[in-house]
Amino acid sequence: MNNKPVFSRYTHEYAKEGKVALFNSLRLRPVFISQRLYDLVKSYINEGNNNLSDTDLSLVKSTVEELKKQKVLIPDAKYDDMVIDRFKAITGKPAIRVAYFIMTDKCNFNCSYCFMMKEQEKGHLKKLGKMKPEVAKLALNTFAKWSYTNDEDDRMIIFYGGEPLLNFPIIKQIVLDAEKLKEENKLAQDTKFAIVTNGSLLTDEIAVFMKEHKIGIGISIDGDSLVTNSSRVFVNGEPTFDKIMQAIDTCKRNGCDDFSLSVTISKSCLENFDNTIDFLVNKVESNNIGYNILMNLDGDEKESEEYAIAASKFIIKSFEIFRKKVIYEDRIMRKVKSFVDGKVHLFDCAACGGNQLVFAPDGSIGICHGFLGTKNYFSGSIFDPDFSPEKNQDFLEWSKRSPVNMEECQDCPALGICGGGCPFNAYQQEKNIWALDKRFCIHAKMTLEWLIWDLYQNSKKESQ
């Protein structure tokens, strides 16, 4: 009877310079051994003790025991079934912790890569206009109702658009009403506020309000004037860079020093790496940056793949600089945190997991703001007293949209750190939120391989 363990089907190997990294995509702990030792272990597992010296046999047996501890080796295939079923069981339970308030569908910019604007160009977007006071109040009460029972500690209200500052009076109303609800214990005390803005309408008065009410400000800018103006212009075609820099100065002048930057990796960004990084690090001096990877480029698969590879290299190279400067970049840090903590990253956004409400200006409720134009997955309403994300079929479906539930992802080494990418982008390509977000697959796999060998190199330095 053969009592030898078997390699987990979630174990993947990376070979480099005579070393092999064995990585279980659900365990997230790479094990580094020599290529020779790995070959001996495989021979022992498959063929037994044949032709092994006593010294090699002893080394192989001790290595096998360590690989068993790290779940690289498992008792039998049923063990893998049990582990993946455990992760699947976590999904399928909507629990609201994030709300997007779409303050308006209007914008004073005309950015060439804006996925929201592309939906308008297709003629799908109903002219929703600005969110009105009564809609804002009902939407806030809806979020308070469904987020208050959630035990997570990171609830967030995000003001979004279009350009949300076109409707600042209603933002102000929502914040003040939310603070009142907190005082009445009707809204979770840890609920935070954030805004994603192009910055062009940010005044001292608005910045002071943001500072006083601890609203996180995310300003969209892609790099220096050349890079930013290549993609981001006003609706009249005029460049936007100077106006955005005024907004950054306004933040600094009014003590909003923790503002973040939302940087879309455009083709111009890729072509001007050194200038872009120098600008972000030394000119703007923000400690918090979030990269956005472009949506698939008009259905051109080859171009999209080439772009995704280049963007992933851009992010990794940036991170090598940012970590020395103690700058947080959200896109890669989600994966770094998963890798370092050894904790599977089930969902890459709050919509996946069914954790997010999106309130449109007309009071309809969706789960992903990307679908605001088509109104797909906007099946709820603030005017419906019976609305429940826990029973709504859209929310139930999205709450399961994780790589652990996707058959195509099971053999991927990045299964545990990926989170599944963007369902909206997948839908744009395949008309199915369960399709692969292929550009994100590239990003996740490249990031994982870099993390593994970066860990190896740092471990070598520490042991010297």
PDB file of N, CA and C in Angstrom, residues 200 300 447:
ATOM      1  N   SER A 200     -10.906  69.874 -10.698  1.00  0.00           N
ATOM      2  CA  SER A 200     -11.008  71.178 -11.358  1.00  0.00           C
ATOM      3  C   SER A 200     -11.937  72.140 -10.642  1.00  0.00           C
ATOM      4  N   ASP A 300      -9.384  44.723 -29.422  1.00  0.00           N
ATOM      5  CA  ASP A 300      -8.154  44.267 -30.051  1.00  0.00           C
ATOM      6  C   ASP A 300      -7.379  43.444 -29.032  1.00  0.00           C
ATOM      7  N   THR A 447       2.736  39.737 -11.268  1.00  0.00           N
ATOM      8  CA  THR A 447       2.979  40.231  -9.918  1.00  0.00           C
ATOM      9  C   THR A 447       3.376  39.090  -8.992  1.00  0.00           C
TER      10      THR A 447
END
